[in-house]
N, CA, C and O atoms as a printed pandas DataFrame, in Angstrom:
     atom_number atom_name residue_name chain_id  residue_number  x_coord  y_coord  z_coord
0              1         N          TYR        A               1  161.195  130.397   80.013
1              2        CA          TYR        A               1  159.992  130.185   80.824
2              3         C          TYR        A               1  158.741  130.418   79.995
3              4         O          TYR        A               1  158.740  131.209   79.051
4              5         N          LYS        A               2  157.679  129.716   80.362
5              6        CA          LYS        A               2  156.380  129.955   79.746
6              7         C          LYS        A               2  155.699  131.085   80.520
7              8         O          LYS        A               2  156.094  131.398   81.644
8              9         N          ASN        A               3  154.668  131.700   79.912
9             10        CA          ASN        A               3  153.956  132.724   80.672
10            11         C          ASN        A               3  153.028  132.039   81.680
11            12         O          ASN        A               3  152.846  130.822   81.651
12            13         N          ILE        A               4  152.457  132.833   82.555
13            14        CA          ILE        A               4  151.657  132.305   83.664
14            15         C          ILE        A               4  150.538  131.394   83.168
15            16         O          ILE        A               4  150.313  130.325   83.734
16            17         N          ILE        A               5  149.850  131.801   82.136
17            18        CA          ILE        A               5  148.739  130.998   81.625
18            19         C          ILE        A               5  149.235  129.696   80.996
19            20         O          ILE        A               5  148.657  128.634   81.230
20            21         N          GLU        A               6  150.302  129.772   80.200
21            22        CA          GLU        A               6  150.846  128.554   79.582
22            23         C          GLU        A               6  151.270  127.549   80.646
23            24         O          GLU        A               6  151.068  126.344   80.496
24            25         N          ASP        A               7  151.863  128.064   81.728
25            26        CA          ASP        A               7  152.262  127.198   82.835
26            27         C          ASP        A               7  151.045  126.559   83.493
27            28         O          ASP        A               7  151.007  125.347   83.708
28            29         N          ALA        A               8  150.053  127.383   83.809
29            30        CA          ALA        A               8  148.859  126.893   84.504
30            31         C          ALA        A               8  148.053  125.928   83.635
31            32         O          ALA        A               8  147.519  124.934   84.127
32            33         N          LEU        A               9  147.971  126.233   82.335
33            34        CA          LEU        A               9  147.190  125.379   81.441
34            35         C          LEU        A               9  147.758  123.971   81.352
35            36         O          LEU        A               9  147.034  123.019   81.057
36            37         N          ASN        A              10  149.048  123.843   81.606
37            38        CA          ASN        A              10  149.695  122.545   81.514
38            39         C          ASN        A              10  149.735  121.795   82.836
39            40         O          ASN        A              10  150.217  120.664   82.891
40            41         N          ALA        A              11  149.237  122.409   83.897
41            42        CA          ALA        A              11  149.312  121.782   85.217
42            43         C          ALA        A              11  147.987  121.083   85.543
43            44         O          ALA        A              11  146.930  121.713   85.579
44            45         N          LYS        A              12  148.064  119.795   85.775
45            46        CA          LYS        A              12  146.833  119.046   86.064
46            47         C          LYS        A              12  146.222  119.453   87.399
47            48         O          LYS        A              12  145.043  119.195   87.641
48            49         N          ASP        A              13  147.008  120.087   88.268
49            50        CA          ASP        A              13  146.509  120.544   89.573
50            51         C          ASP        A              13  145.725  121.844   89.483
51            52         O          ASP        A              13  145.148  122.285   90.477
52            53         N          HIS        A              14  145.694  122.466   88.305
53            54        CA          HIS        A              14  145.081  123.788   88.205
54            55         C          HIS        A              14  143.934  123.871   87.206
55            56         O          HIS        A              14  143.654  124.949   86.680
56            57         N          THR        A              15  143.263  122.747   86.933
57            58        CA          THR        A              15  142.171  122.786   85.950
58            59         C          THR        A              15  141.013  123.667   86.418
59            60         O          THR        A              15  140.390  124.346   85.602
60            61         N          THR        A              16  140.718  123.666   87.712
61            62        CA          THR        A              16  139.631  124.514   88.228
62            63         C          THR        A              16  139.999  125.983   88.071
63            64         O          THR        A              16  139.176  126.794   87.645
64            65         N          LEU        A              17  141.244  126.322   88.418
65            66        CA          LEU        A              17  141.712  127.704   88.290
66            67         C          LEU        A              17  141.645  128.161   86.833
67            68         O          LEU        A              17  141.198  129.271   86.546
68            69         N          VAL        A              18  142.085  127.310   85.926
69            70        CA          VAL        A              18  142.072  127.664   84.502
70            71         C          VAL        A              18  140.635  127.869   84.010
71            72         O          VAL        A              18  140.364  128.809   83.264
72            73         N          ALA        A              19  139.723  126.999   84.423
73            74        CA          ALA        A              19  138.311  127.156   84.047
74            75         C          ALA        A              19  137.782  128.496   84.551
75            76         O          ALA        A              19  137.040  129.183   83.849
76            77         N          ALA        A              20  138.169  128.859   85.776
77            78        CA          ALA        A              20  137.719  130.118   86.368
78            79         C          ALA        A              20  138.302  131.320   85.619
79            80         O          ALA        A              20  137.595  132.288   85.337
80            81         N          VAL        A              21  139.589  131.248   85.303
81            82        CA          VAL        A              21  140.239  132.348   84.575
82            83         C          VAL        A              21  139.591  132.530   83.201
83            84         O          VAL        A              21  139.386  133.657   82.750
84            85         N          LYS        A              22  139.270  131.418   82.543
85            86        CA          LYS        A              22  138.603  131.501   81.234
86            87         C          LYS        A              22  137.206  132.101   81.385
87            88         O          LYS        A              22  136.820  132.973   80.607
88            89         N          ALA        A              23  136.446  131.638   82.381
89            90        CA          ALA        A              23  135.086  132.133   82.598
90            91         C          ALA        A              23  135.089  133.626   82.921
91            92         O          ALA        A              23  134.159  134.350   82.564
92            93         N          ALA        A              24  136.139  134.077   83.597
93            94        CA          ALA        A              24  136.232  135.486   83.988
94            95         C          ALA        A              24  136.784  136.357   82.869
95            96         O          ALA        A              24  136.775  137.583   82.973
96            97         N          GLY        A              25  137.263  135.730   81.799
97            98        CA          GLY        A              25  137.818  136.488   80.689
98            99         C          GLY        A              25  139.172  137.105   80.998
99           100         O          GLY        A              25  139.522  138.153   80.456
100          101         N          LEU        A              26  139.933  136.453   81.873
101          102        CA          LEU        A              26  141.221  137.019   82.303
102          103         C          LEU        A              26  142.436  136.364   81.652
103          104         O          LEU        A              26  143.571  136.652   82.030
104          105         N          VAL        A              27  142.208  135.490   80.681
105          106        CA          VAL        A              27  143.337  134.797   80.044
106          107         C          VAL        A              27  144.311  135.787   79.423
107          108         O          VAL        A              27  145.515  135.716   79.670
108          109         N          GLU        A              28  143.791  136.716   78.611
109          110        CA          GLU        A              28  144.666  137.683   77.939
110          111         C          GLU        A              28  145.446  138.521   78.934
111          112         O          GLU        A              28  146.635  138.774   78.741
112          113         N          THR        A              29  144.786  138.949   79.993
113          114        CA          THR        A              29  145.453  139.759   81.017
114          115         C          THR        A              29  146.655  139.017   81.587
115          116         O          THR        A              29  147.751  139.570   81.680
116          117         N          LEU        A              30  146.440  137.755   81.968
117          118        CA          LEU        A              30  147.514  136.996   82.607
118          119         C          LEU        A              30  148.558  136.473   81.619
119          120         O          LEU        A              30  149.574  135.905   82.018
120          121         N          GLN        A              31  148.291  136.674   80.316
121          122        CA          GLN        A              31  149.312  136.379   79.314
122          123         C          GLN        A              31  150.076  137.648   78.975
123          124         O          GLN        A              31  151.056  137.612   78.231
124          125         N          GLY        A              32  149.624  138.770   79.523
125          126        CA          GLY        A              32  150.216  140.071   79.218
126          127         C          GLY        A              32  151.609  140.215   79.817
127          128         O          GLY        A              32  152.154  139.292   80.421
128          129         N          LYS        A              33  152.160  141.410   79.624
129          130        CA          LYS        A              33  153.535  141.671   80.042
130          131         C          LYS        A              33  153.737  141.482   81.531
131          132         O          LYS        A              33  154.757  140.944   81.961
132          133         N          GLY        A              34  152.757  141.929   82.330
133          134        CA          GLY        A              34  152.951  141.849   83.776
134          135         C          GLY        A              34  153.951  142.896   84.207
135          136         O          GLY        A              34  153.909  144.017   83.700
136          137         N          PRO        A              35  154.840  142.581   85.115
137          138        CA          PRO        A              35  154.940  141.252   85.736
138          139         C          PRO        A              35  153.880  141.047   86.812
139          140         O          PRO        A              35  153.429  141.994   87.457
140          141         N          PHE        A              36  153.495  139.786   86.987
141          142        CA          PHE        A              36  152.489  139.436   87.983
142          143         C          PHE        A              36  153.029  138.391   88.958
143          144         O          PHE        A              36  153.864  137.556   88.611
144          145         N          THR        A              37  152.533  138.466   90.162
145          146        CA          THR        A              37  152.705  137.374   91.114
146          147         C          THR        A              37  151.308  136.793   91.277
147          148         O          THR        A              37  150.386  137.484   91.710
148          149         N          VAL        A              38  151.157  135.517   90.926
149          150        CA          VAL        A              38  149.854  134.865   91.021
150          151         C          VAL        A              38  149.916  133.795   92.112
151          152         O          VAL        A              38  150.783  132.921   92.107
152          153         N          PHE        A              39  148.975  133.893   93.038
153          154        CA          PHE        A              39  148.826  132.855   94.058
154          155         C          PHE        A              39  147.788  131.892   93.486
155          156         O          PHE        A              39  146.606  132.225   93.397
156          157         N          ALA        A              40  148.234  130.700   93.100
157          158        CA          ALA        A              40  147.411  129.773   92.328
158          159         C          ALA        A              40  146.911  128.614   93.181
159          160         O          ALA        A              40  147.676  127.703   93.499
160          161         N          PRO        A              41  145.626  128.640   93.557
161          162        CA          PRO        A              41  145.077  127.527   94.347
162          163         C          PRO        A              41  145.010  126.247   93.509
163          164         O          PRO        A              41  144.672  126.284   92.326
164          165         N          THR        A              42  145.332  125.133   94.133
165          166        CA          THR        A              42  145.216  123.834   93.467
166          167         C          THR        A              42  143.739  123.445   93.374
167          168         O          THR        A              42  142.882  124.059   94.009
168          169         N          ASN        A              43  143.457  122.423   92.578
169          170        CA          ASN        A              43  142.084  121.904   92.507
170          171         C          ASN        A              43  141.600  121.517   93.899
171          172         O          ASN        A              43  140.451  121.782   94.256
172          173         N          GLU        A              44  142.481  120.885   94.693
173          174        CA          GLU        A              44  142.113  120.491   96.068
174          175         C          GLU        A              44  141.716  121.698   96.902
175          176         O          GLU        A              44  140.806  121.617   97.728
176          177         N          ALA        A              45  142.403  122.825   96.684
177          178        CA          ALA        A              45  142.067  124.047   97.422
178          179         C          ALA        A              45  140.640  124.482   97.094
179          180         O          ALA        A              45  139.873  124.843   97.987
180          181         N          PHE        A              46  140.290  124.446   95.808
181          182        CA          PHE        A              46  138.922  124.812   95.411
182          183         C          PHE        A              46  137.910  123.831   95.997
183          184         O          PHE        A              46  136.796  124.212   96.355
184          185         N          ASP        A              47  138.312  122.559   96.091
185          186        CA          ASP        A              47  137.409  121.538   96.637
186          187         C          ASP        A              47  137.095  121.761   98.115
187          188         O          ASP        A              47  136.098  121.243   98.618
188          189         N          LYS        A              48  137.936  122.530   98.816
189          190        CA          LYS        A              48  137.707  122.807  100.248
190          191         C          LYS        A              48  136.607  123.845  100.457
191          192         O          LYS        A              48  136.073  123.973  101.559
192          193         N          LEU        A              49  136.266  124.591   99.393
193          194        CA          LEU        A              49  135.214  125.602   99.534
194          195         C          LEU        A              49  133.871  124.909   99.740
195          196         O          LEU        A              49  133.699  123.755   99.347
196          197         N          PRO        A              50  132.921  125.610  100.354
197          198        CA          PRO        A              50  131.595  125.007  100.541
198          199         C          PRO        A              50  131.037  124.490   99.216
199          200         O          PRO        A              50  131.229  125.101   98.164
200          201         N          LYS        A              51  130.344  123.357   99.286
201          202        CA          LYS        A              51  129.786  122.710   98.092
202          203         C          LYS        A              51  128.974  123.714   97.269
203          204         O          LYS        A              51  128.161  124.462   97.812
204          205         N          GLY        A              52  129.201  123.719   95.978
205          206        CA          GLY        A              52  128.450  124.609   95.097
206          207         C          GLY        A              52  129.080  125.978   94.872
207          208         O          GLY        A              52  128.653  126.713   93.982
208          209         N          THR        A              53  130.093  126.333   95.669
209          210        CA          THR        A              53  130.710  127.664   95.544
210          211         C          THR        A              53  131.328  127.864   94.169
211          212         O          THR        A              53  131.056  128.858   93.497
212          213         N          VAL        A              54  132.158  126.919   93.755
213          214        CA          VAL        A              54  132.854  127.051   92.470
214          215         C          VAL        A              54  131.853  127.069   91.325
215          216         O          VAL        A              54  131.930  127.924   90.442
216          217         N          GLU        A              55  130.910  126.125   91.335
217          218        CA          GLU        A              55  129.895  126.061   90.281
218          219         C          GLU        A              55  129.120  127.378   90.211
219          220         O          GLU        A              55  128.817  127.880   89.129
220          221         N          GLY        A              56  128.811  127.918   91.376
221          222        CA          GLY        A              56  128.086  129.188   91.435
222          223         C          GLY        A              56  128.876  130.319   90.803
223          224         O          GLY        A              56  128.335  131.107   90.027
224          225         N          LEU        A              57  130.179  130.398   91.142
225          226        CA          LEU        A              57  131.023  131.468   90.613
226          227         C          LEU        A              57  131.249  131.348   89.107
227          228         O          LEU        A              57  131.523  132.341   88.434
228          229         N          LEU        A              58  131.132  130.128   88.583
229          230        CA          LEU        A              58  131.371  129.932   87.146
230          231         C          LEU        A              58  130.154  130.286   86.293
231          232         O          LEU        A              58  130.244  130.297   85.066
232          233         N          LYS        A              59  129.015  130.576   86.930
233          234        CA          LYS        A              59  127.819  130.964   86.173
234          235         C          LYS        A              59  128.022  132.356   85.586
235          236         O          LYS        A              59  128.597  133.227   86.238
236          237         N          PRO        A              60  127.550  132.571   84.351
237          238        CA          PRO        A              60  127.751  133.865   83.687
238          239         C          PRO        A              60  127.302  135.077   84.509
239          240         O          PRO        A              60  127.945  136.126   84.456
240          241         N          ASP        A              61  126.213  134.949   85.265
241          242        CA          ASP        A              61  125.732  136.108   86.027
242          243         C          ASP        A              61  126.585  136.392   87.266
243          244         O          ASP        A              61  126.353  137.381   87.962
244          245         N          GLN        A              62  127.557  135.545   87.541
245          246        CA          GLN        A              62  128.449  135.752   88.682
246          247         C          GLN        A              62  129.848  136.188   88.239
247          248         O          GLN        A              62  130.795  136.160   89.025
248          249         N          LYS        A              63  129.964  136.588   86.980
249          250        CA          LYS        A              63  131.283  136.925   86.424
250          251         C          LYS        A              63  132.008  137.998   87.243
251          252         O          LYS        A              63  133.210  137.880   87.481
252          253         N          ASP        A              64  131.299  139.035   87.672
253          254        CA          ASP        A              64  131.952  140.102   88.448
254          255         C          ASP        A              64  132.501  139.581   89.766
255          256         O          ASP        A              64  133.601  139.952   90.178
256          257         N          ALA        A              65  131.738  138.726   90.421
257          258        CA          ALA        A              65  132.193  138.143   91.690
258          259         C          ALA        A              65  133.406  137.244   91.454
259          260         O          ALA        A              65  134.356  137.243   92.237
260          261         N          LEU        A              66  133.357  136.487   90.370
261          262        CA          LEU        A              66  134.469  135.601   90.025
262          263         C          LEU        A              66  135.733  136.411   89.733
263          264         O          LEU        A              66  136.819  136.068   90.201
264          265         N          ILE        A              67  135.585  137.480   88.963
265          266        CA          ILE        A              67  136.725  138.350   88.653
266          267         C          ILE        A              67  137.318  138.888   89.951
267          268         O          ILE        A              67  138.538  138.922   90.109
268          269         N          ASP        A              68  136.466  139.306   90.874
269          270        CA          ASP        A              68  136.919  139.845   92.154
270          271         C          ASP        A              68  137.730  138.798   92.929
271          272         O          ASP        A              68  138.794  139.105   93.467
272          273         N          VAL        A              69  137.226  137.572   92.982
273          274        CA          VAL        A              69  137.933  136.487   93.680
274          275         C          VAL        A              69  139.291  136.232   93.022
275          276         O          VAL        A              69  140.309  136.128   93.706
276          277         N          LEU        A              70  139.299  136.134   91.703
277          278        CA          LEU        A              70  140.555  135.851   91.000
278          279         C          LEU        A              70  141.548  136.992   91.134
279          280         O          LEU        A              70  142.743  136.753   91.315
280          281         N          GLN        A              71  141.071  138.230   91.047
281          282        CA          GLN        A              71  141.985  139.371   91.166
282          283         C          GLN        A              71  142.572  139.472   92.571
283          284         O          GLN        A              71  143.603  140.116   92.768
284          285         N          TYR        A              72  141.928  138.845   93.538
285          286        CA          TYR        A              72  142.475  138.809   94.900
286          287         C          TYR        A              72  143.643  137.818   94.994
287          288         O          TYR        A              72  144.293  137.728   96.036
288          289         N          HIS        A              73  143.911  137.084   93.925
289          290        CA          HIS        A              73  145.031  136.146   93.878
290          291         C          HIS        A              73  146.192  136.680   93.044
291          292         O          HIS        A              73  147.170  135.971   92.806
292          293         N          VAL        A              74  146.080  137.944   92.596
293          294        CA          VAL        A              74  147.104  138.508   91.714
294          295         C          VAL        A              74  147.673  139.793   92.315
295          296         O          VAL        A              74  146.944  140.673   92.772
296          297         N          TYR        A              75  148.995  139.863   92.294
297          298        CA          TYR        A              75  149.734  141.047   92.736
298          299         C          TYR        A              75  150.531  141.534   91.528
299          300         O          TYR        A              75  151.131  140.727   90.817
300          301         N          VAL        A              76  150.541  142.848   91.290
301          302        CA          VAL        A              76  151.306  143.381   90.170
302          303         C          VAL        A              76  152.745  143.580   90.633
303          304         O          VAL        A              76  153.010  144.329   91.573
304          305         N          GLY        A              77  153.666  142.902   89.962
305          306        CA          GLY        A              77  155.075  142.902   90.356
306          307         C          GLY        A              77  155.486  141.465   90.634
307          308         O          GLY        A              77  154.644  140.571   90.726
308          309         N          VAL        A              78  156.788  141.253   90.766
309          310        CA          VAL        A              78  157.274  139.902   91.053
310          311         C          VAL        A              78  157.714  139.829   92.505
311          312         O          VAL        A              78  158.609  140.558   92.934
312          313         N          LEU        A              79  157.082  138.948   93.248
313          314        CA          LEU        A              79  157.458  138.705   94.638
314          315         C          LEU        A              79  157.928  137.263   94.743
315          316         O          LEU        A              79  157.117  136.338   94.777
316          317         N          LYS        A              80  159.242  137.075   94.795
317          318        CA          LYS        A              80  159.768  135.729   94.982
318          319         C          LYS        A              80  159.543  135.335   96.427
319          320         O          LYS        A              80  159.358  136.190   97.293
320          321         N          ALA        A              81  159.561  134.030   96.686
321          322        CA          ALA        A              81  159.288  133.527   98.038
322          323         C          ALA        A              81  160.198  134.183   99.078
323          324         O          ALA        A              81  159.759  134.482  100.188
324          325         N          ASP        A              82  161.466  134.407   98.718
325          326        CA          ASP        A              82  162.395  134.998   99.703
326          327         C          ASP        A              82  162.196  136.501   99.894
327          328         O          ASP        A              82  162.868  137.124  100.716
328          329         N          GLN        A              83  161.267  137.078   99.127
329          330        CA          GLN        A              83  160.953  138.500   99.295
330          331         C          GLN        A              83  159.702  138.695  100.146
331          332         O          GLN        A              83  159.302  139.825  100.426
332          333         N          LEU        A              84  159.093  137.594  100.550
333          334        CA          LEU        A              84  157.909  137.670  101.398
334          335         C          LEU        A              84  158.355  137.632  102.846
335          336         O          LEU        A              84  159.203  136.822  103.221
336          337         N          SER        A              85  157.783  138.512  103.663
337          338        CA          SER        A              85  158.207  138.552  105.066
338          339         C          SER        A              85  157.001  138.605  106.005
339          340         O          SER        A              85  155.903  139.008  105.620
340          341         N          ASP        A              86  157.236  138.194  107.218
341          342        CA          ASP        A              86  156.179  138.119  108.225
342          343         C          ASP        A              86  155.531  139.482  108.430
343          344         O          ASP        A              86  156.213  140.478  108.671
344          345         N          GLY        A              87  154.206  139.511  108.331
345          346        CA          GLY        A              87  153.475  140.748  108.569
346          347         C          GLY        A              87  153.341  141.640  107.340
347          348         O          GLY        A              87  152.683  142.679  107.397
348          349         N          GLN        A              88  153.961  141.243  106.227
349          350        CA          GLN        A              88  153.901  142.032  104.997
350          351         C          GLN        A              88  152.468  142.079  104.469
351          352         O          GLN        A              88  151.759  141.073  104.466
352          353         N          SER        A              89  152.062  143.256  104.027
353          354        CA          SER        A              89  150.729  143.426  103.452
354          355         C          SER        A              89  150.885  143.606  101.954
355          356         O          SER        A              89  151.677  144.429  101.495
356          357         N          LEU        A              90  150.119  142.825  101.193
357          358        CA          LEU        A              90  150.198  142.881   99.739
358          359         C          LEU        A              90  148.926  143.493   99.174
359          360         O          LEU        A              90  147.824  143.021   99.452
360          361         N          GLY        A              91  149.082  144.540   98.384
361          362        CA          GLY        A              91  147.927  145.160   97.732
362          363         C          GLY        A              91  147.604  144.386   96.463
363          364         O          GLY        A              91  148.319  144.487   95.467
364          365         N          MET        A              92  146.532  143.619   96.502
365          366        CA          MET        A              92  146.181  142.770   95.381
366          367         C          MET        A              92  145.415  143.560   94.308
367          368         O          MET        A              92  144.910  144.651   94.575
368          369         N          VAL        A              93  145.337  143.004   93.108
369          370        CA          VAL        A              93  144.675  143.677   91.989
370          371         C          VAL        A              93  143.206  144.001   92.305
371          372         O          VAL        A              93  142.659  144.979   91.795
372          373         N          SER        A              94  142.578  143.178   93.143
373          374        CA          SER        A              94  141.163  143.398   93.489
374          375         C          SER        A              94  140.946  144.672   94.305
375          376         O          SER        A              94  139.815  145.131   94.463
376          377         N          GLY        A              95  142.047  145.242   94.825
377          378        CA          GLY        A              95  141.922  146.442   95.648
378          379         C          GLY        A              95  141.993  146.148   97.134
379          380         O          GLY        A              95  142.075  147.066   97.950
380          381         N          LYS        A              96  141.961  144.878   97.486
381          382        CA          LYS        A              96  142.045  144.497   98.898
382          383         C          LYS        A              96  143.442  143.971   99.189
383          384         O          LYS        A              96  144.187  143.609   98.278
384          385         N          ASN        A              97  143.787  143.935  100.476
385          386        CA          ASN        A              97  145.115  143.475  100.872
386          387         C          ASN        A              97  145.105  142.038  101.358
387          388         O          ASN        A              97  144.118  141.559  101.916
388          389         N          ALA        A              98  146.219  141.363  101.137
389          390        CA          ALA        A              98  146.455  140.029  101.689
390          391         C          ALA        A              98  147.662  140.163  102.610
391          392         O          ALA        A              98  148.529  141.005  102.376
392          393         N          THR        A              99  147.722  139.349  103.643
393          394        CA          THR        A              99  148.798  139.436  104.627
394          395         C          THR        A              99  149.658  138.182  104.609
395          396         O          THR        A              99  149.156  137.058  104.577
396          397         N          VAL        A             100  150.959  138.404  104.631
397          398        CA          VAL        A             100  151.920  137.302  104.666
398          399         C          VAL        A             100  152.286  137.019  106.116
399          400         O          VAL        A             100  152.467  137.943  106.909
400          401         N          SER        A             101  152.394  135.746  106.458
401          402        CA          SER        A             101  152.912  135.405  107.783
402          403         C          SER        A             101  153.824  134.192  107.655
403          404         O          SER        A             101  153.695  133.384  106.735
404          405         N          MET        A             102  154.738  134.089  108.595
405          406        CA          MET        A             102  155.670  132.966  108.627
406          407         C          MET        A             102  155.379  132.155  109.882
407          408         O          MET        A             102  155.300  132.697  110.984
408          409         N          LYS        A             103  155.219  130.839  109.694
409          410        CA          LYS        A             103  154.937  129.988  110.839
410          411         C          LYS        A             103  155.620  128.645  110.632
411          412         O          LYS        A             103  155.396  127.980  109.620
412          413         N          ASP        A             104  156.437  128.252  111.571
413          414        CA          ASP        A             104  157.137  126.958  111.505
414          415         C          ASP        A             104  157.848  126.757  110.167
415          416         O          ASP        A             104  157.819  125.666  109.598
416          417         N          GLY        A             105  158.485  127.816  109.670
417          418        CA          GLY        A             105  159.233  127.719  108.420
418          419         C          GLY        A             105  158.372  127.718  107.167
419          420         O          GLY        A             105  158.881  127.561  106.058
420          421         N          LYS        A             106  157.072  127.893  107.343
421          422        CA          LYS        A             106  156.173  127.921  106.193
422          423         C          LYS        A             106  155.719  129.351  105.932
423          424         O          LYS        A             106  155.579  130.153  106.856
424          425         N          THR        A             107  155.491  129.655  104.662
425          426        CA          THR        A             107  154.964  130.969  104.286
426          427         C          THR        A             107  153.468  130.820  104.083
427          428         O          THR        A             107  153.015  130.008  103.276
428          429         N          LEU        A             108  152.706  131.612  104.824
429          430        CA          LEU        A             108  151.248  131.558  104.749
430          431         C          LEU        A             108  150.695  132.889  104.243
431          432         O          LEU        A             108  151.241  133.954  104.532
432          433         N          ILE        A             109  149.617  132.810  103.494
433          434        CA          ILE        A             109  148.907  134.009  103.055
434          435         C          ILE        A             109  147.588  134.037  103.827
435          436         O          ILE        A             109  146.852  133.051  103.861
436          437         N          ASN        A             110  147.308  135.174  104.438
437          438        CA          ASN        A             110  146.119  135.342  105.285
438          439         C          ASN        A             110  146.043  134.275  106.389
439          440         O          ASN        A             110  144.958  133.856  106.789
440          441         N          GLY        A             111  147.206  133.853  106.865
441          442        CA          GLY        A             111  147.274  132.940  108.009
442          443         C          GLY        A             111  146.837  131.525  107.723
443          444         O          GLY        A             111  146.814  130.692  108.629
444          445         N          LYS        A             112  146.482  131.227  106.460
445          446        CA          LYS        A             112  145.896  129.932  106.163
446          447         C          LYS        A             112  146.511  129.254  104.952
447          448         O          LYS        A             112  146.926  128.098  105.029
448          449         N          ALA        A             113  146.574  129.965  103.835
449          450        CA          ALA        A             113  147.032  129.376  102.574
450          451         C          ALA        A             113  148.546  129.236  102.572
451          452         O          ALA        A             113  149.273  130.226  102.658
452          453         N          GLN        A             114  149.008  128.006  102.475
453          454        CA          GLN        A             114  150.446  127.748  102.471
454          455         C          GLN        A             114  150.980  127.712  101.046
455          456         O          GLN        A             114  150.361  127.134  100.153
456          457         N          ILE        A             115  152.143  128.339  100.842
457          458        CA          ILE        A             115  152.807  128.256   99.548
458          459         C          ILE        A             115  153.486  126.896   99.462
459          460         O          ILE        A             115  154.386  126.591  100.244
460          461         N          LEU        A             116  153.047  126.083   98.506
461          462        CA          LEU        A             116  153.573  124.728   98.345
462          463         C          LEU        A             116  154.818  124.713   97.478
463          464         O          LEU        A             116  155.767  123.979   97.755
464          465         N          THR        A             117  154.813  125.522   96.432
465          466        CA          THR        A             117  155.955  125.620   95.533
466          467         C          THR        A             117  155.828  126.919   94.756
467          468         O          THR        A             117  154.752  127.511   94.686
468          469         N          SER        A             118  156.933  127.354   94.177
469          470        CA          SER        A             118  156.924  128.579   93.379
470          471         C          SER        A             118  157.500  128.263   92.007
471          472         O          SER        A             118  158.518  127.581   91.884
472          473         N          ILE        A             119  156.826  128.774   90.972
473          474        CA          ILE        A             119  157.211  128.482   89.595
474          475         C          ILE        A             119  157.475  129.794   88.863
475          476         O          ILE        A             119  156.563  130.605   88.700
476          477         N          PRO        A             120  158.718  130.012   88.420
477          478        CA          PRO        A             120  158.989  131.232   87.655
478          479         C          PRO        A             120  158.287  131.167   86.298
479          480         O          PRO        A             120  158.175  130.100   85.694
480          481         N          ALA        A             121  157.818  132.319   85.832
481          482        CA          ALA        A             121  157.169  132.402   84.519
482          483         C          ALA        A             121  157.806  133.567   83.767
483          484         O          ALA        A             121  158.471  134.410   84.370
484          485         N          SER        A             122  157.605  133.613   82.465
485          486        CA          SER        A             122  158.221  134.676   81.667
486          487         C          SER        A             122  157.671  136.056   82.043
487          488         O          SER        A             122  158.348  137.068   81.859
488          489         N          ASN        A             123  156.446  136.094   82.570
489          490        CA          ASN        A             123  155.828  137.381   82.916
490          491         C          ASN        A             123  155.504  137.479   84.410
491          492         O          ASN        A             123  154.570  138.174   84.810
492          493         N          GLY        A             124  156.285  136.779   85.218
493          494        CA          GLY        A             124  156.094  136.883   86.663
494          495         C          GLY        A             124  156.435  135.602   87.372
495          496         O          GLY        A             124  157.374  134.899   86.998
496          497         N          ILE        A             125  155.662  135.298   88.408
497          498        CA          ILE        A             125  155.903  134.094   89.205
498          499         C          ILE        A             125  154.567  133.556   89.700
499          500         O          ILE        A             125  153.630  134.309   89.964
500          501         N          ILE        A             126  154.505  132.231   89.818
501          502        CA          ILE        A             126  153.311  131.572   90.346
502          503         C          ILE        A             126  153.690  130.941   91.668
503          504         O          ILE        A             126  154.659  130.185   91.744
504          505         N          HIS        A             127  152.932  131.246   92.715
505          506        CA          HIS        A             127  153.072  130.558   93.993
506          507         C          HIS        A             127  151.863  129.635   94.117
507          508         O          HIS        A             127  150.727  130.103   94.193
508          509         N          VAL        A             128  152.102  128.344   94.136
509          510        CA          VAL        A             128  151.017  127.370   94.263
510          511         C          VAL        A             128  150.603  127.317   95.728
511          512         O          VAL        A             128  151.440  127.122   96.609
512          513         N          ILE        A             129  149.291  127.493   95.987
513          514        CA          ILE        A             129  148.796  127.515   97.369
514          515         C          ILE        A             129  147.705  126.462   97.578
515          516         O          ILE        A             129  147.059  126.011   96.633
516          517         N          ASP        A             130  147.523  126.087   98.842
517          518        CA          ASP        A             130  146.601  124.996   99.177
518          519         C          ASP        A             130  145.247  125.458   99.710
519          520         O          ASP        A             130  144.480  124.654  100.240
520          521         N          GLU        A             131  144.954  126.746   99.571
521          522        CA          GLU        A             131  143.651  127.301   99.971
522          523         C          GLU        A             131  143.296  128.391   98.971
523          524         O          GLU        A             131  144.181  129.034   98.405
524          525         N          VAL        A             132  142.014  128.597   98.755
525          526        CA          VAL        A             132  141.567  129.738   97.952
526          527         C          VAL        A             132  141.566  130.955   98.867
527          528         O          VAL        A             132  141.055  130.896   99.985
528          529         N          LEU        A             133  142.130  132.046   98.398
529          530        CA          LEU        A             133  142.169  133.271   99.208
530          531         C          LEU        A             133  140.823  133.977   99.119
531          532         O          LEU        A             133  140.328  134.255   98.027
532          533         N          LEU        A             134  140.245  134.259  100.261
533          534        CA          LEU        A             134  138.995  135.016  100.298
534          535         C          LEU        A             134  139.254  136.301  101.084
535          536         O          LEU        A             134  139.748  136.264  102.211
536          537         N          ALA        A             135  138.917  137.414  100.484
537          538        CA          ALA        A             135  139.174  138.701  101.124
538          539         C          ALA        A             135  138.411  138.787  102.427
539          540         O          ALA        A             135  137.233  138.435  102.500
540          541         N          GLU        A             136  139.094  139.258  103.456
541          542        CA          GLU        A             136  138.468  139.337  104.782
542          543         C          GLU        A             136  137.733  140.647  104.977
543          544         O          GLU        A             136  136.872  140.759  105.849
544          545         N          ASN        A             137  138.074  141.650  104.158
545          546        CA          ASN        A             137  137.438  142.949  104.377
546          547         C          ASN        A             137  136.640  143.398  103.164
547          548         O          ASN        A             137  136.041  144.473  103.182
């Protein structure tokens, strides 16, 4: 398996995520030993955010906010799809929690972001999601 960054860098669906990870200076972290579970929004997921949000977060003076958003997509440890259960609370790297729910056979994060596919990596696992996770608290 490739590491999380090598996998993401090669995925045409994750160019926005990769740009954000680079801008936040988190490439080395996500190439590290881990293990990490990364919830990786597709480009389409980023496109659903209000116009200008992504561009705003990529500005150098917004680096801390960007890091916070990205760290809310990372869990330390490996959580395979079959280890996620309804009502489970995940303590994300950002310090805030995300909630897992099951609906109609789909796994959702924070009741909205659906896991589309899961990709094993040498230093963890990537769950591709169709929404950007925004901390509610």
